[in-house]
PDB file of C-alpha atoms in Angstrom:
ATOM      1  CA  MET A   1      48.226 -77.878  11.669  1.00  0.00           C
ATOM      2  CA  PRO A   2      51.378 -75.710  11.431  1.00  0.00           C
ATOM      3  CA  GLU A   3      51.190 -72.143  12.679  1.00  0.00           C
ATOM      4  CA  GLY A   4      51.605 -69.281  10.237  1.00  0.00           C
ATOM      5  CA  ASP A   5      55.200 -68.631  11.284  1.00  0.00           C
ATOM      6  CA  THR A   6      56.131 -72.215  10.356  1.00  0.00           C
ATOM      7  CA  VAL A   7      54.569 -71.787   6.922  1.00  0.00           C
ATOM      8  CA  TRP A   8      56.314 -68.412   6.495  1.00  0.00           C
ATOM      9  CA  LEU A   9      59.679 -70.008   7.284  1.00  0.00           C
ATOM     10  CA  THR A  10      58.967 -72.844   4.849  1.00  0.00           C
ATOM     11  CA  ALA A  11      58.198 -70.292   2.120  1.00  0.00           C
ATOM     12  CA  ARG A  12      61.386 -68.351   2.846  1.00  0.00           C
ATOM     13  CA  ARG A  13      63.549 -71.482   2.652  1.00  0.00           C
ATOM     14  CA  LEU A  14      61.910 -72.579  -0.595  1.00  0.00           C
ATOM     15  CA  ASP A  15      62.350 -69.081  -2.014  1.00  0.00           C
ATOM     16  CA  VAL A  16      66.064 -68.999  -1.164  1.00  0.00           C
ATOM     17  CA  ALA A  17      66.568 -72.432  -2.725  1.00  0.00           C
ATOM     18  CA  LEU A  18      64.420 -72.083  -5.846  1.00  0.00           C
ATOM     19  CA  ALA A  19      63.814 -68.448  -6.822  1.00  0.00           C
ATOM     20  CA  GLY A  20      65.596 -67.514 -10.043  1.00  0.00           C
ATOM     21  CA  HIS A  21      66.234 -71.151 -10.972  1.00  0.00           C
ATOM     22  CA  THR A  22      64.671 -73.232 -13.724  1.00  0.00           C
ATOM     23  CA  VAL A  23      62.974 -76.540 -13.025  1.00  0.00           C
ATOM     24  CA  VAL A  24      64.784 -79.365 -14.841  1.00  0.00           C
ATOM     25  CA  ARG A  25      62.548 -82.078 -13.453  1.00  0.00           C
ATOM     26  CA  GLY A  26      59.105 -81.557 -12.038  1.00  0.00           C
ATOM     27  CA  GLU A  27      56.184 -83.770 -11.102  1.00  0.00           C
ATOM     28  CA  LEU A  28      52.804 -83.152  -9.513  1.00  0.00           C
ATOM     29  CA  ARG A  29      51.652 -86.550  -8.306  1.00  0.00           C
ATOM     30  CA  VAL A  30      47.970 -85.814  -7.989  1.00  0.00           C
ATOM     31  CA  PRO A  31      45.334 -86.926 -10.511  1.00  0.00           C
ATOM     32  CA  GLN A  32      44.252 -83.481 -11.697  1.00  0.00           C
ATOM     33  CA  HIS A  33      47.803 -82.374 -12.541  1.00  0.00           C
ATOM     34  CA  SER A  34      49.606 -85.636 -13.241  1.00  0.00           C
ATOM     35  CA  THR A  35      50.329 -84.637 -16.858  1.00  0.00           C
ATOM     36  CA  ALA A  36      51.446 -81.064 -16.092  1.00  0.00           C
ATOM     37  CA  GLN A  37      54.801 -80.208 -17.689  1.00  0.00           C
ATOM     38  CA  MET A  38      56.795 -78.512 -14.926  1.00  0.00           C
ATOM     39  CA  ALA A  39      60.270 -78.739 -16.494  1.00  0.00           C
ATOM     40  CA  GLY A  40      61.385 -75.512 -18.136  1.00  0.00           C
ATOM     41  CA  ARG A  41      59.503 -73.177 -15.792  1.00  0.00           C
ATOM     42  CA  ARG A  42      61.560 -70.686 -13.840  1.00  0.00           C
ATOM     43  CA  VAL A  43      60.594 -70.035 -10.235  1.00  0.00           C
ATOM     44  CA  ASN A  44      60.024 -66.322  -9.677  1.00  0.00           C
ATOM     45  CA  GLU A  45      59.311 -66.448  -5.943  1.00  0.00           C
ATOM     46  CA  VAL A  46      57.777 -68.459  -3.130  1.00  0.00           C
ATOM     47  CA  VAL A  47      55.531 -66.644  -0.668  1.00  0.00           C
ATOM     48  CA  SER A  48      53.140 -67.532   2.116  1.00  0.00           C
ATOM     49  CA  ARG A  49      49.665 -66.186   2.646  1.00  0.00           C
ATOM     50  CA  GLY A  50      48.457 -67.196   6.083  1.00  0.00           C
ATOM     51  CA  LYS A  51      48.917 -70.957   6.042  1.00  0.00           C
ATOM     52  CA  HIS A  52      48.970 -71.224   2.243  1.00  0.00           C
ATOM     53  CA  LEU A  53      52.118 -71.570   0.131  1.00  0.00           C
ATOM     54  CA  LEU A  54      52.291 -69.971  -3.317  1.00  0.00           C
ATOM     55  CA  LEU A  55      55.133 -70.937  -5.694  1.00  0.00           C
ATOM     56  CA  ARG A  56      55.020 -68.496  -8.606  1.00  0.00           C
ATOM     57  CA  PHE A  57      56.562 -69.266 -11.996  1.00  0.00           C
ATOM     58  CA  ASP A  58      57.662 -67.101 -14.913  1.00  0.00           C
ATOM     59  CA  ASP A  59      54.832 -68.349 -17.132  1.00  0.00           C
ATOM     60  CA  HIS A  60      52.259 -66.641 -14.865  1.00  0.00           C
ATOM     61  CA  THR A  61      51.223 -69.850 -13.141  1.00  0.00           C
ATOM     62  CA  THR A  62      51.239 -70.604  -9.414  1.00  0.00           C
ATOM     63  CA  LEU A  63      51.603 -73.871  -7.544  1.00  0.00           C
ATOM     64  CA  HIS A  64      49.324 -73.561  -4.524  1.00  0.00           C
ATOM     65  CA  THR A  65      49.898 -75.990  -1.653  1.00  0.00           C
ATOM     66  CA  HIS A  66      48.659 -76.284   1.917  1.00  0.00           C
ATOM     67  CA  LEU A  67      50.316 -78.386   4.614  1.00  0.00           C
ATOM     68  CA  ARG A  68      47.300 -78.907   6.902  1.00  0.00           C
ATOM     69  CA  MET A  69      48.129 -81.574   9.507  1.00  0.00           C
ATOM     70  CA  ASP A  70      50.646 -83.859   7.811  1.00  0.00           C
ATOM     71  CA  GLY A  71      52.130 -82.089   4.801  1.00  0.00           C
ATOM     72  CA  ALA A  72      55.743 -80.931   4.589  1.00  0.00           C
ATOM     73  CA  TRP A  73      58.232 -79.556   2.072  1.00  0.00           C
ATOM     74  CA  HIS A  74      61.795 -80.915   2.294  1.00  0.00           C
ATOM     75  CA  LEU A  75      64.854 -79.488   0.572  1.00  0.00           C
ATOM     76  CA  TYR A  76      67.815 -81.549  -0.650  1.00  0.00           C
ATOM     77  CA  GLY A  77      70.750 -81.237  -2.969  1.00  0.00           C
ATOM     78  CA  ALA A  78      69.769 -82.091  -6.527  1.00  0.00           C
ATOM     79  CA  ARG A  79      71.450 -85.502  -6.270  1.00  0.00           C
ATOM     80  CA  ASP A  80      70.840 -86.228  -2.606  1.00  0.00           C
ATOM     81  CA  ARG A  81      68.758 -89.117  -1.351  1.00  0.00           C
ATOM     82  CA  TRP A  82      65.324 -88.032  -0.118  1.00  0.00           C
ATOM     83  CA  ARG A  83      64.625 -88.863   3.500  1.00  0.00           C
ATOM     84  CA  GLY A  84      61.212 -87.338   4.219  1.00  0.00           C
ATOM     85  CA  GLY A  85      59.235 -90.543   3.791  1.00  0.00           C
ATOM     86  CA  PRO A  86      58.485 -93.295   1.286  1.00  0.00           C
ATOM     87  CA  ASP A  87      58.293 -92.330  -2.372  1.00  0.00           C
ATOM     88  CA  TRP A  88      54.541 -92.968  -2.535  1.00  0.00           C
ATOM     89  CA  GLN A  89      53.991 -90.076  -0.107  1.00  0.00           C
ATOM     90  CA  VAL A  90      55.508 -87.535  -2.507  1.00  0.00           C
ATOM     91  CA  ARG A  91      52.869 -85.241  -3.984  1.00  0.00           C
ATOM     92  CA  ALA A  92      55.055 -82.589  -5.628  1.00  0.00           C
ATOM     93  CA  LEU A  93      58.628 -82.528  -6.886  1.00  0.00           C
ATOM     94  CA  LEU A  94      60.625 -79.575  -8.228  1.00  0.00           C
ATOM     95  CA  VAL A  95      64.271 -80.157  -9.087  1.00  0.00           C
ATOM     96  CA  THR A  96      66.678 -77.472 -10.321  1.00  0.00           C
ATOM     97  CA  SER A  97      70.342 -77.884 -11.228  1.00  0.00           C
ATOM     98  CA  THR A  98      71.301 -77.503  -7.556  1.00  0.00           C
ATOM     99  CA  ARG A  99      68.316 -78.264  -5.301  1.00  0.00           C
ATOM    100  CA  ALA A 100      65.358 -80.611  -4.993  1.00  0.00           C
ATOM    101  CA  ALA A 101      62.144 -79.503  -3.288  1.00  0.00           C
ATOM    102  CA  VAL A 102      60.009 -82.485  -2.320  1.00  0.00           C
ATOM    103  CA  GLY A 103      56.456 -82.073  -1.039  1.00  0.00           C
ATOM    104  CA  TYR A 104      55.358 -84.962   1.182  1.00  0.00           C
ATOM    105  CA  ARG A 105      51.753 -85.813   2.072  1.00  0.00           C
ATOM    106  CA  LEU A 106      50.452 -82.491   0.753  1.00  0.00           C
ATOM    107  CA  PRO A 107      46.638 -82.563   0.943  1.00  0.00           C
ATOM    108  CA  VAL A 108      46.335 -79.571  -1.414  1.00  0.00           C
ATOM    109  CA  VAL A 109      48.288 -79.383  -4.670  1.00  0.00           C
ATOM    110  CA  GLN A 110      46.808 -76.990  -7.212  1.00  0.00           C
ATOM    111  CA  LEU A 111      48.373 -75.530 -10.351  1.00  0.00           C
ATOM    112  CA  MET A 112      46.598 -72.355 -11.371  1.00  0.00           C
ATOM    113  CA  ALA A 113      46.992 -69.010 -13.123  1.00  0.00           C
ATOM    114  CA  THR A 114      48.720 -66.513 -10.873  1.00  0.00           C
ATOM    115  CA  ALA A 115      45.945 -64.052 -11.675  1.00  0.00           C
ATOM    116  CA  ASP A 116      43.483 -66.471 -10.049  1.00  0.00           C
ATOM    117  CA  GLU A 117      45.209 -66.740  -6.651  1.00  0.00           C
ATOM    118  CA  ALA A 118      42.368 -64.816  -5.027  1.00  0.00           C
ATOM    119  CA  GLU A 119      40.184 -67.883  -5.574  1.00  0.00           C
ATOM    120  CA  VAL A 120      42.157 -69.738  -2.897  1.00  0.00           C
ATOM    121  CA  VAL A 121      43.429 -66.952  -0.606  1.00  0.00           C
ATOM    122  CA  GLY A 122      41.095 -64.041  -1.283  1.00  0.00           C
ATOM    123  CA  HIS A 123      38.854 -64.955   1.648  1.00  0.00           C
ATOM    124  CA  LEU A 124      41.650 -64.616   4.188  1.00  0.00           C
ATOM    125  CA  GLY A 125      41.881 -61.818   6.708  1.00  0.00           C
ATOM    126  CA  PRO A 126      44.996 -59.666   7.152  1.00  0.00           C
ATOM    127  CA  ASP A 127      48.149 -61.791   6.998  1.00  0.00           C
ATOM    128  CA  LEU A 128      49.911 -61.598  10.363  1.00  0.00           C
ATOM    129  CA  LEU A 129      53.290 -61.945   8.635  1.00  0.00           C
ATOM    130  CA  GLY A 130      52.462 -60.145   5.423  1.00  0.00           C
ATOM    131  CA  GLU A 131      53.934 -56.844   4.313  1.00  0.00           C
ATOM    132  CA  ASP A 132      50.367 -55.547   4.141  1.00  0.00           C
ATOM    133  CA  TRP A 133      49.493 -56.500   7.747  1.00  0.00           C
ATOM    134  CA  ASP A 134      46.609 -54.273   8.884  1.00  0.00           C
ATOM    135  CA  GLU A 135      45.947 -54.315  12.631  1.00  0.00           C
ATOM    136  CA  THR A 136      42.906 -52.042  12.338  1.00  0.00           C
ATOM    137  CA  SER A 137      41.254 -54.321   9.794  1.00  0.00           C
ATOM    138  CA  ALA A 138      41.995 -57.395  11.923  1.00  0.00           C
ATOM    139  CA  LEU A 139      40.385 -55.802  14.990  1.00  0.00           C
ATOM    140  CA  ARG A 140      37.337 -54.793  12.960  1.00  0.00           C
ATOM    141  CA  ARG A 141      36.913 -58.353  11.698  1.00  0.00           C
ATOM    142  CA  LEU A 142      37.362 -59.701  15.220  1.00  0.00           C
ATOM    143  CA  MET A 143      34.511 -57.495  16.438  1.00  0.00           C
ATOM    144  CA  LEU A 144      32.042 -58.480  13.698  1.00  0.00           C
ATOM    145  CA  ASP A 145      30.497 -61.225  15.863  1.00  0.00           C
ATOM    146  CA  PRO A 146      30.591 -59.936  19.465  1.00  0.00           C
ATOM    147  CA  GLN A 147      29.065 -63.085  20.984  1.00  0.00           C
ATOM    148  CA  ARG A 148      31.448 -65.499  19.321  1.00  0.00           C
ATOM    149  CA  PRO A 149      33.878 -67.239  21.715  1.00  0.00           C
ATOM    150  CA  ILE A 150      37.278 -65.593  21.431  1.00  0.00           C
ATOM    151  CA  GLY A 151      38.995 -68.972  21.033  1.00  0.00           C
ATOM    152  CA  GLU A 152      36.947 -69.762  17.930  1.00  0.00           C
ATOM    153  CA  ALA A 153      37.347 -66.287  16.463  1.00  0.00           C
ATOM    154  CA  LEU A 154      41.128 -66.463  16.739  1.00  0.00           C
ATOM    155  CA  LEU A 155      41.246 -69.661  14.679  1.00  0.00           C
ATOM    156  CA  ASP A 156      39.082 -68.157  11.923  1.00  0.00           C
ATOM    157  CA  GLN A 157      41.483 -67.379   9.079  1.00  0.00           C
ATOM    158  CA  ARG A 158      38.985 -64.822   7.741  1.00  0.00           C
ATOM    159  CA  VAL A 159      39.688 -62.729  10.841  1.00  0.00           C
ATOM    160  CA  MET A 160      43.488 -62.973  10.851  1.00  0.00           C
ATOM    161  CA  ALA A 161      45.491 -65.309   8.657  1.00  0.00           C
ATOM    162  CA  GLY A 162      48.178 -67.389  10.328  1.00  0.00           C
ATOM    163  CA  LEU A 163      47.010 -68.246  13.841  1.00  0.00           C
ATOM    164  CA  GLY A 164      46.816 -71.880  14.904  1.00  0.00           C
ATOM    165  CA  ASN A 165      45.910 -73.733  18.074  1.00  0.00           C
ATOM    166  CA  LEU A 166      49.127 -72.972  19.946  1.00  0.00           C
ATOM    167  CA  TYR A 167      48.923 -69.223  19.521  1.00  0.00           C
ATOM    168  CA  ARG A 168      45.183 -68.961  20.120  1.00  0.00           C
ATOM    169  CA  THR A 169      45.626 -70.867  23.405  1.00  0.00           C
ATOM    170  CA  GLU A 170      48.512 -68.687  24.540  1.00  0.00           C
ATOM    171  CA  LEU A 171      46.846 -65.441  23.440  1.00  0.00           C
ATOM    172  CA  CYS A 172      43.797 -66.228  25.573  1.00  0.00           C
ATOM    173  CA  PHE A 173      46.112 -66.781  28.527  1.00  0.00           C
ATOM    174  CA  ILE A 174      48.061 -63.582  27.948  1.00  0.00           C
ATOM    175  CA  VAL A 175      44.884 -61.451  27.927  1.00  0.00           C
ATOM    176  CA  GLY A 176      43.528 -63.384  30.929  1.00  0.00           C
ATOM    177  CA  VAL A 177      40.316 -64.887  29.523  1.00  0.00           C
ATOM    178  CA  THR A 178      39.105 -68.419  28.843  1.00  0.00           C
ATOM    179  CA  PRO A 179      38.713 -69.455  25.190  1.00  0.00           C
ATOM    180  CA  TRP A 180      34.899 -69.471  25.633  1.00  0.00           C
ATOM    181  CA  THR A 181      34.718 -65.819  26.613  1.00  0.00           C
ATOM    182  CA  PRO A 182      32.564 -63.854  24.128  1.00  0.00           C
ATOM    183  CA  VAL A 183      34.578 -61.422  22.046  1.00  0.00           C
ATOM    184  CA  ALA A 184      32.554 -58.537  23.475  1.00  0.00           C
ATOM    185  CA  ASP A 185      33.614 -59.463  27.029  1.00  0.00           C
ATOM    186  CA  VAL A 186      37.358 -59.344  26.379  1.00  0.00           C
ATOM    187  CA  ALA A 187      38.320 -56.078  28.090  1.00  0.00           C
ATOM    188  CA  THR A 188      41.648 -55.826  26.282  1.00  0.00           C
ATOM    189  CA  LEU A 189      40.379 -56.935  22.861  1.00  0.00           C
ATOM    190  CA  SER A 190      42.090 -54.021  21.112  1.00  0.00           C
ATOM    191  CA  ARG A 191      45.460 -55.497  22.137  1.00  0.00           C
ATOM    192  CA  VAL A 192      44.842 -58.920  20.637  1.00  0.00           C
ATOM    193  CA  PRO A 193      45.745 -58.338  16.949  1.00  0.00           C
ATOM    194  CA  GLY A 194      48.945 -56.524  17.901  1.00  0.00           C
ATOM    195  CA  LEU A 195      49.922 -59.257  20.348  1.00  0.00           C
ATOM    196  CA  ALA A 196      49.262 -61.938  17.739  1.00  0.00           C
ATOM    197  CA  HIS A 197      51.405 -60.070  15.222  1.00  0.00           C
ATOM    198  CA  ARG A 198      54.305 -59.675  17.653  1.00  0.00           C
ATOM    199  CA  LEU A 199      54.228 -63.332  18.716  1.00  0.00           C
ATOM    200  CA  LEU A 200      54.498 -64.581  15.150  1.00  0.00           C
ATOM    201  CA  MET A 201      57.092 -61.995  14.200  1.00  0.00           C
ATOM    202  CA  VAL A 202      59.492 -62.919  17.021  1.00  0.00           C
ATOM    203  CA  ASN A 203      59.172 -66.629  16.213  1.00  0.00           C
ATOM    204  CA  ARG A 204      59.150 -66.622  12.421  1.00  0.00           C
ATOM    205  CA  ASP A 205      62.897 -66.993  11.837  1.00  0.00           C
ATOM    206  CA  GLY A 206      63.398 -70.252  13.744  1.00  0.00           C
ATOM    207  CA  PRO A 207      61.799 -73.602  14.513  1.00  0.00           C
ATOM    208  CA  SER A 208      60.876 -72.803  18.137  1.00  0.00           C
ATOM    209  CA  GLN A 209      57.657 -71.058  19.157  1.00  0.00           C
ATOM    210  CA  VAL A 210      58.122 -69.205  22.424  1.00  0.00           C
ATOM    211  CA  THR A 211      55.270 -67.225  23.973  1.00  0.00           C
ATOM    212  CA  THR A 212      56.700 -66.619  27.450  1.00  0.00           C
ATOM    213  CA  GLY A 213      60.002 -64.980  26.580  1.00  0.00           C
ATOM    214  CA  ARG A 214      61.778 -68.004  28.058  1.00  0.00           C
ATOM    215  CA  SER A 215      63.436 -70.336  25.593  1.00  0.00           C
ATOM    216  CA  ARG A 216      64.508 -72.878  28.209  1.00  0.00           C
ATOM    217  CA  ARG A 217      63.041 -76.325  27.553  1.00  0.00           C
ATOM    218  CA  GLY A 218      59.707 -76.734  29.330  1.00  0.00           C
ATOM    219  CA  GLN A 219      59.214 -72.984  29.826  1.00  0.00           C
ATOM    220  CA  GLU A 220      58.320 -71.902  26.308  1.00  0.00           C
ATOM    221  CA  HIS A 221      54.537 -71.797  26.861  1.00  0.00           C
ATOM    222  CA  TRP A 222      52.192 -70.665  29.634  1.00  0.00           C
ATOM    223  CA  VAL A 223      49.519 -73.369  29.339  1.00  0.00           C
ATOM    224  CA  TYR A 224      49.678 -74.992  25.904  1.00  0.00           C
ATOM    225  CA  ARG A 225      50.180 -78.748  26.358  1.00  0.00           C
ATOM    226  CA  ARG A 226      51.263 -78.193  29.951  1.00  0.00           C
ATOM    227  CA  ARG A 227      50.137 -80.041  33.067  1.00  0.00           C
ATOM    228  CA  ALA A 228      50.503 -76.971  35.284  1.00  0.00           C
ATOM    229  CA  CYS A 229      50.340 -73.248  34.596  1.00  0.00           C
ATOM    230  CA  LEU A 230      53.833 -71.827  34.231  1.00  0.00           C
ATOM    231  CA  ARG A 231      52.803 -68.685  36.122  1.00  0.00           C
ATOM    232  CA  CYS A 232      50.907 -70.028  39.153  1.00  0.00           C
ATOM    233  CA  THR A 233      51.401 -73.855  38.981  1.00  0.00           C
ATOM    234  CA  THR A 234      47.627 -74.492  39.052  1.00  0.00           C
ATOM    235  CA  PRO A 235      46.778 -77.676  37.087  1.00  0.00           C
ATOM    236  CA  VAL A 236      45.973 -76.774  33.493  1.00  0.00           C
ATOM    237  CA  ARG A 237      42.578 -77.837  32.189  1.00  0.00           C
ATOM    238  CA  ARG A 238      41.882 -78.978  28.664  1.00  0.00           C
ATOM    239  CA  SER A 239      38.765 -79.429  26.580  1.00  0.00           C
ATOM    240  CA  MET A 240      37.552 -79.506  22.991  1.00  0.00           C
ATOM    241  CA  GLN A 241      36.281 -76.330  21.375  1.00  0.00           C
ATOM    242  CA  GLY A 242      34.633 -75.595  18.056  1.00  0.00           C
ATOM    243  CA  ALA A 243      32.071 -77.064  15.698  1.00  0.00           C
ATOM    244  CA  ALA A 244      31.987 -80.840  15.356  1.00  0.00           C
ATOM    245  CA  THR A 245      34.122 -80.888  12.191  1.00  0.00           C
ATOM    246  CA  GLN A 246      36.561 -78.247  13.460  1.00  0.00           C
ATOM    247  CA  GLN A 247      37.070 -79.179  17.091  1.00  0.00           C
ATOM    248  CA  ARG A 248      40.508 -78.546  18.558  1.00  0.00           C
ATOM    249  CA  VAL A 249      41.926 -79.188  22.006  1.00  0.00           C
ATOM    250  CA  THR A 250      42.308 -75.999  24.014  1.00  0.00           C
ATOM    251  CA  TYR A 251      44.048 -75.400  27.325  1.00  0.00           C
ATOM    252  CA  TRP A 252      43.478 -72.844  30.077  1.00  0.00           C
ATOM    253  CA  CYS A 253      44.393 -72.003  33.661  1.00  0.00           C
ATOM    254  CA  PRO A 254      41.352 -71.753  35.961  1.00  0.00           C
ATOM    255  CA  SER A 255      43.243 -69.337  38.217  1.00  0.00           C
ATOM    256  CA  CYS A 256      44.811 -66.955  35.723  1.00  0.00           C
ATOM    257  CA  GLN A 257      41.993 -66.872  33.176  1.00  0.00           C
ATOM    258  CA  GLN A 258      38.510 -65.582  33.823  1.00  0.00           C
ATOM    259  CA  GLY A 259      35.292 -66.355  31.960  1.00  0.00           C
ATOM    260  CA  PRO A 260      32.959 -69.187  30.985  1.00  0.00           C
ATOM    261  CA  VAL A 261      34.136 -72.742  30.469  1.00  0.00           C
ATOM    262  CA  GLY A 262      32.911 -75.029  27.716  1.00  0.00           C
TER     263      GLY A 262
END
């Protein structure tokens, strides 16, 4: 699943391409909205909220989409050939006089009143890339369940909106604890929301996601998807973490990170 900075960048690119323009051809290729008339609506703005994308129109409606694992938005010239996949994978299409925004394999496509956006994003914690980012609120939410493993808490979008598996893995390394360490046992817990915010902020404007300060190929991450720890060269361990329906692979260095192991 894309990290929040990837979704933020997608929203920014869609906003630059579509905001202020009127849809001349639009299709939502999902059963519940297959008859929706999209042509004639002007795009006011495109914003992200955590990992959710909100395309707001001038008629007070919002197109809510979520990329999850396989979804993607591609931008083309209005008359360009689409290259993001076969036509049957297209779930949403918005064409203006100059650009075409094509949503491939989108698992969530929902047209709703803008006033009702809270129904789909109201449960989220502070948005790590939002203008209303609140570090104090994020820390308070993180501390609500002191015995919860820090690795699971960091993936909970109700705590902070925007973190994915890459950043939760690297954050645990940076603060020196295993992902199974209870929140209460993380000595530097107060640093975590601020660190998360800074990591996403420095990466949001480009496609790369660097957590080490080194952009050289193969040195971007400390332990995520690595065979050996970038700091000490100890072999990196990996295991599944989370409830049965939400398990994700996590990585850690047995030398640099202290705490229990799942």
